[in-house]
């Protein structure tokens, strides 16, 4: 149902008296100005209701939008950093290797920003060799490791360009995740993120299938 109200040009109007309805009213700017003037003249027109709605609008306009903007910009920064490192952009690779080298010099103090760790770890493993890979694998064995850090490390350990290292990682993953099927699935999924890992994982599946069929 639609109702049309005729309101004089310089007259204010107020809906949802005593907040009887579960909805929020958005007034035109000129009506807010008229309501403000009315408050100065006669404060008995649902002051609490008006203040509440004004506060909501202030919050929406002055807080939520900037927060969302900061969030989206941070997500964009992470995406661009990841893509730059994948493309082996000089500045990104230099940043990642320096972060990782400093961490290796002082393993107890990881100064890599948490948001950059997936890109830094993967780049360091891809550019580096066995020493870098073994260092990161040891971090995975730490007792107090957090779940997001564990996932970042598992994925990064598969970033190596050396097939023998990825094969070593695959064997280690299968051996050390036998108790929990979900952990094994997550670990194997991380191996399958990259071409070398996909090839080795497919070879392993075919070999396991042949073994099962011959039993």
C-alpha positions as a Python dict, from the first residue, in 0.01 Angstrom:
ca = {
    (1, 'X'): (0, 0, 0),
    (2, 'X'): (129, 346, -90),
    (3, 'X'): (18, 669, 73),
    (4, 'X'): (111, 1015, -46),
    (5, 'X'): (126, 1303, 199),
    (6, 'X'): (107, 1664, 93),
    (7, 'X'): (358, 1859, 301),
    (8, 'X'): (404, 2231, 271),
    (9, 'X'): (745, 2345, 150),
    (10, 'X'): (859, 2481, 486),
    (11, 'X'): (690, 2219, 705),
    (12, 'X'): (867, 1931, 874),
    (13, 'X'): (738, 1576, 906),
    (14, 'X'): (822, 1289, 1139),
    (15, 'X'): (750, 919, 1086),
    (16, 'X'): (761, 611, 1308),
    (17, 'X'): (628, 795, 1610),
    (18, 'X'): (744, 638, 1936),
    (19, 'X'): (936, 388, 1721),
    (20, 'X'): (632, 166, 1677),
    (21, 'X'): (778, 10, 1361),
    (22, 'X'): (1099, -191, 1324),
    (23, 'X'): (1251, 22, 1051),
    (24, 'X'): (1467, 328, 1006),
    (25, 'X'): (1346, 644, 835),
    (26, 'X'): (1571, 839, 598),
    (27, 'X'): (1465, 1199, 557),
    (28, 'X'): (1561, 1450, 291),
    (29, 'X'): (1830, 1699, 394),
    (30, 'X'): (1590, 1992, 409),
    (31, 'X'): (1359, 1797, 645),
    (32, 'X'): (1651, 1729, 880),
    (33, 'X'): (1719, 2103, 887),
    (34, 'X'): (1355, 2177, 963),
    (35, 'X'): (1346, 1915, 1238),
    (36, 'X'): (1660, 2067, 1389),
    (37, 'X'): (1498, 2409, 1393),
    (38, 'X'): (1190, 2258, 1556),
    (39, 'X'): (1405, 2104, 1829),
    (40, 'X'): (1533, 2449, 1917),
    (41, 'X'): (1176, 2582, 1931),
    (42, 'X'): (1006, 2286, 2100),
    (43, 'X'): (1211, 1992, 2225),
    (44, 'X'): (909, 1766, 2287),
    (45, 'X'): (917, 1590, 1947),
    (46, 'X'): (1082, 1256, 2013),
    (47, 'X'): (1431, 1388, 2076),
    (48, 'X'): (1576, 1046, 2154),
    (49, 'X'): (1442, 903, 1828),
    (50, 'X'): (1588, 1186, 1620),
    (51, 'X'): (1927, 1173, 1791),
    (52, 'X'): (1945, 797, 1739),
    (53, 'X'): (1876, 829, 1367),
    (54, 'X'): (2118, 1118, 1331),
    (55, 'X'): (2389, 915, 1504),
    (56, 'X'): (2329, 623, 1269),
    (57, 'X'): (2368, 849, 966),
    (58, 'X'): (2684, 1007, 1109),
    (59, 'X'): (2831, 663, 1170),
    (60, 'X'): (2740, 543, 822),
    (61, 'X'): (2891, 846, 654),
    (62, 'X'): (3197, 910, 867),
    (63, 'X'): (3309, 568, 994),
    (64, 'X'): (3196, 269, 790),
    (65, 'X'): (3302, 402, 451),
    (66, 'X'): (3660, 487, 558),
    (67, 'X'): (3692, 152, 736),
    (68, 'X'): (3578, -34, 426),
    (69, 'X'): (3812, 175, 214),
    (70, 'X'): (4109, 86, 436),
    (71, 'X'): (4010, -281, 427),
    (72, 'X'): (3978, -292, 49),
    (73, 'X'): (4305, -105, 3),
    (74, 'X'): (4484, -351, 232),
    (75, 'X'): (4337, -645, 38),
    (76, 'X'): (4444, -481, -288),
    (77, 'X'): (4796, -434, -150),
    (78, 'X'): (4818, -801, -55),
    (79, 'X'): (4694, -912, -396),
    (80, 'X'): (4936, -686, -581),
    (81, 'X'): (5225, -801, -360),
    (82, 'X'): (5143, -1165, -425),
    (83, 'X'): (5113, -1111, -800),
    (84, 'X'): (5434, -906, -810),
    (85, 'X'): (5627, -1178, -630),
    (86, 'X'): (5477, -1449, -852),
    (87, 'X'): (5587, -1248, -1155),
    (88, 'X'): (5930, -1216, -988),
    (89, 'X'): (5926, -840, -989),
    (90, 'X'): (6269, -729, -867),
    (91, 'X'): (6147, -512, -578),
    (92, 'X'): (5909, -777, -448),
    (93, 'X'): (6166, -1057, -469),
    (94, 'X'): (6425, -837, -297),
    (95, 'X'): (6181, -748, -19),
    (96, 'X'): (6083, -1113, 33),
    (97, 'X'): (6438, -1250, 36),
    (98, 'X'): (6558, -982, 278),
    (99, 'X'): (6270, -1050, 516),
    (100, 'X'): (6336, -1423, 500),
    (101, 'X'): (6714, -1393, 538),
    (102, 'X'): (6673, -1180, 851),
    (103, 'X'): (6431, -1435, 993),
    (104, 'X'): (6677, -1717, 931),
    (105, 'X'): (6943, -1520, 1117),
    (106, 'X'): (6710, -1485, 1416),
    (107, 'X'): (6451, -1769, 1407),
    (108, 'X'): (6293, -1670, 1738),
    (109, 'X'): (6192, -1330, 1602),
    (110, 'X'): (5976, -1331, 1289),
    (111, 'X'): (5947, -966, 1185),
    (112, 'X'): (5766, -1045, 860),
    (113, 'X'): (5422, -875, 868),
    (114, 'X'): (5161, -1152, 902),
    (115, 'X'): (4970, -1029, 598),
    (116, 'X'): (5283, -1059, 380),
    (117, 'X'): (5401, -1396, 507),
    (118, 'X'): (5232, -1616, 242),
    (119, 'X'): (5396, -1417, -40),
    (120, 'X'): (5733, -1389, 140),
    (121, 'X'): (5748, -1758, 232),
    (122, 'X'): (5655, -1879, -116),
    (123, 'X'): (5900, -1644, -287),
    (124, 'X'): (6186, -1741, -54),
    (125, 'X'): (6123, -2111, -113),
    (126, 'X'): (6090, -2065, -489),
    (127, 'X'): (6409, -1858, -518),
    (128, 'X'): (6604, -2047, -252),
    (129, 'X'): (6715, -2407, -210),
    (130, 'X'): (6717, -2686, 44),
    (131, 'X'): (6847, -2466, 328),
    (132, 'X'): (6553, -2227, 300),
    (133, 'X'): (6309, -2515, 265),
    (134, 'X'): (6444, -2704, 570),
    (135, 'X'): (6429, -2388, 779),
    (136, 'X'): (6061, -2333, 701),
    (137, 'X'): (5976, -2699, 756),
    (138, 'X'): (6126, -2679, 1105),
    (139, 'X'): (5896, -2387, 1184),
    (140, 'X'): (5604, -2614, 1099),
    (141, 'X'): (5705, -2849, 1382),
    (142, 'X'): (5684, -2581, 1650),
    (143, 'X'): (5434, -2666, 1922),
    (144, 'X'): (5272, -2323, 1953),
    (145, 'X'): (5222, -2260, 1580),
    (146, 'X'): (4893, -2091, 1490),
    (147, 'X'): (4658, -2243, 1234),
    (148, 'X'): (4687, -1961, 978),
    (149, 'X'): (5067, -1967, 1007),
    (150, 'X'): (5063, -2345, 963),
    (151, 'X'): (4856, -2313, 644),
    (152, 'X'): (5085, -2042, 504),
    (153, 'X'): (5392, -2259, 565),
    (154, 'X'): (5231, -2574, 420),
    (155, 'X'): (5147, -2389, 99),
    (156, 'X'): (5489, -2224, 78),
    (157, 'X'): (5675, -2554, 115),
    (158, 'X'): (5526, -2656, -220),
    (159, 'X'): (5655, -2344, -399),
    (160, 'X'): (6000, -2490, -474),
    (161, 'X'): (6110, -2526, -835),
    (162, 'X'): (6318, -2831, -748),
    (163, 'X'): (6118, -3146, -812),
    (164, 'X'): (6317, -3349, -561),
    (165, 'X'): (6235, -3098, -286),
    (166, 'X'): (5864, -3105, -369),
    (167, 'X'): (5878, -3486, -376),
    (168, 'X'): (6046, -3479, -35),
    (169, 'X'): (5770, -3250, 88),
    (170, 'X'): (5498, -3476, -51),
    (171, 'X'): (5648, -3781, 120),
    (172, 'X'): (5682, -3589, 445),
    (173, 'X'): (5320, -3469, 424),
    (174, 'X'): (5187, -3821, 373),
    (175, 'X'): (5401, -3964, 651),
    (176, 'X'): (5319, -3700, 912),
    (177, 'X'): (4944, -3658, 856),
    (178, 'X'): (4821, -4015, 887),
    (179, 'X'): (4621, -3966, 1207),
    (180, 'X'): (4385, -3696, 1085),
    (181, 'X'): (4232, -3739, 735),
    (182, 'X'): (4137, -3371, 720),
    (183, 'X'): (4494, -3261, 796),
    (184, 'X'): (4618, -3496, 525),
    (185, 'X'): (4365, -3359, 275),
    (186, 'X'): (4461, -2999, 357),
    (187, 'X'): (4831, -3079, 323),
    (188, 'X'): (4784, -3259, -10),
    (189, 'X'): (4571, -2970, -137),
    (190, 'X'): (4858, -2733, -60),
    (191, 'X'): (5094, -2955, -262),
    (192, 'X'): (4852, -2949, -556),
    (193, 'X'): (4854, -2569, -577),
    (194, 'X'): (5161, -2565, -804),
    (195, 'X'): (5244, -2750, -1130),
    (196, 'X'): (5532, -2961, -994),
    (197, 'X'): (5323, -3064, -696),
    (198, 'X'): (5029, -3154, -920),
    (199, 'X'): (5250, -3380, -1132),
    (200, 'X'): (5403, -3557, -832),
    (201, 'X'): (5070, -3593, -655),
    (202, 'X'): (4915, -3750, -966),
    (203, 'X'): (5208, -3991, -991),
    (204, 'X'): (5160, -4085, -627),
    (205, 'X'): (4787, -4143, -675),
    (206, 'X'): (4846, -4368, -976),
    (207, 'X'): (5112, -4564, -788),
    (208, 'X'): (4884, -4605, -487),
    (209, 'X'): (4602, -4717, -715),
    (210, 'X'): (4821, -4980, -878),
    (211, 'X'): (4924, -5102, -533),
    (212, 'X'): (4560, -5129, -423),
    (213, 'X'): (4458, -5315, -739),
    (214, 'X'): (4742, -5567, -696),
    (215, 'X'): (4655, -5646, -336),
}
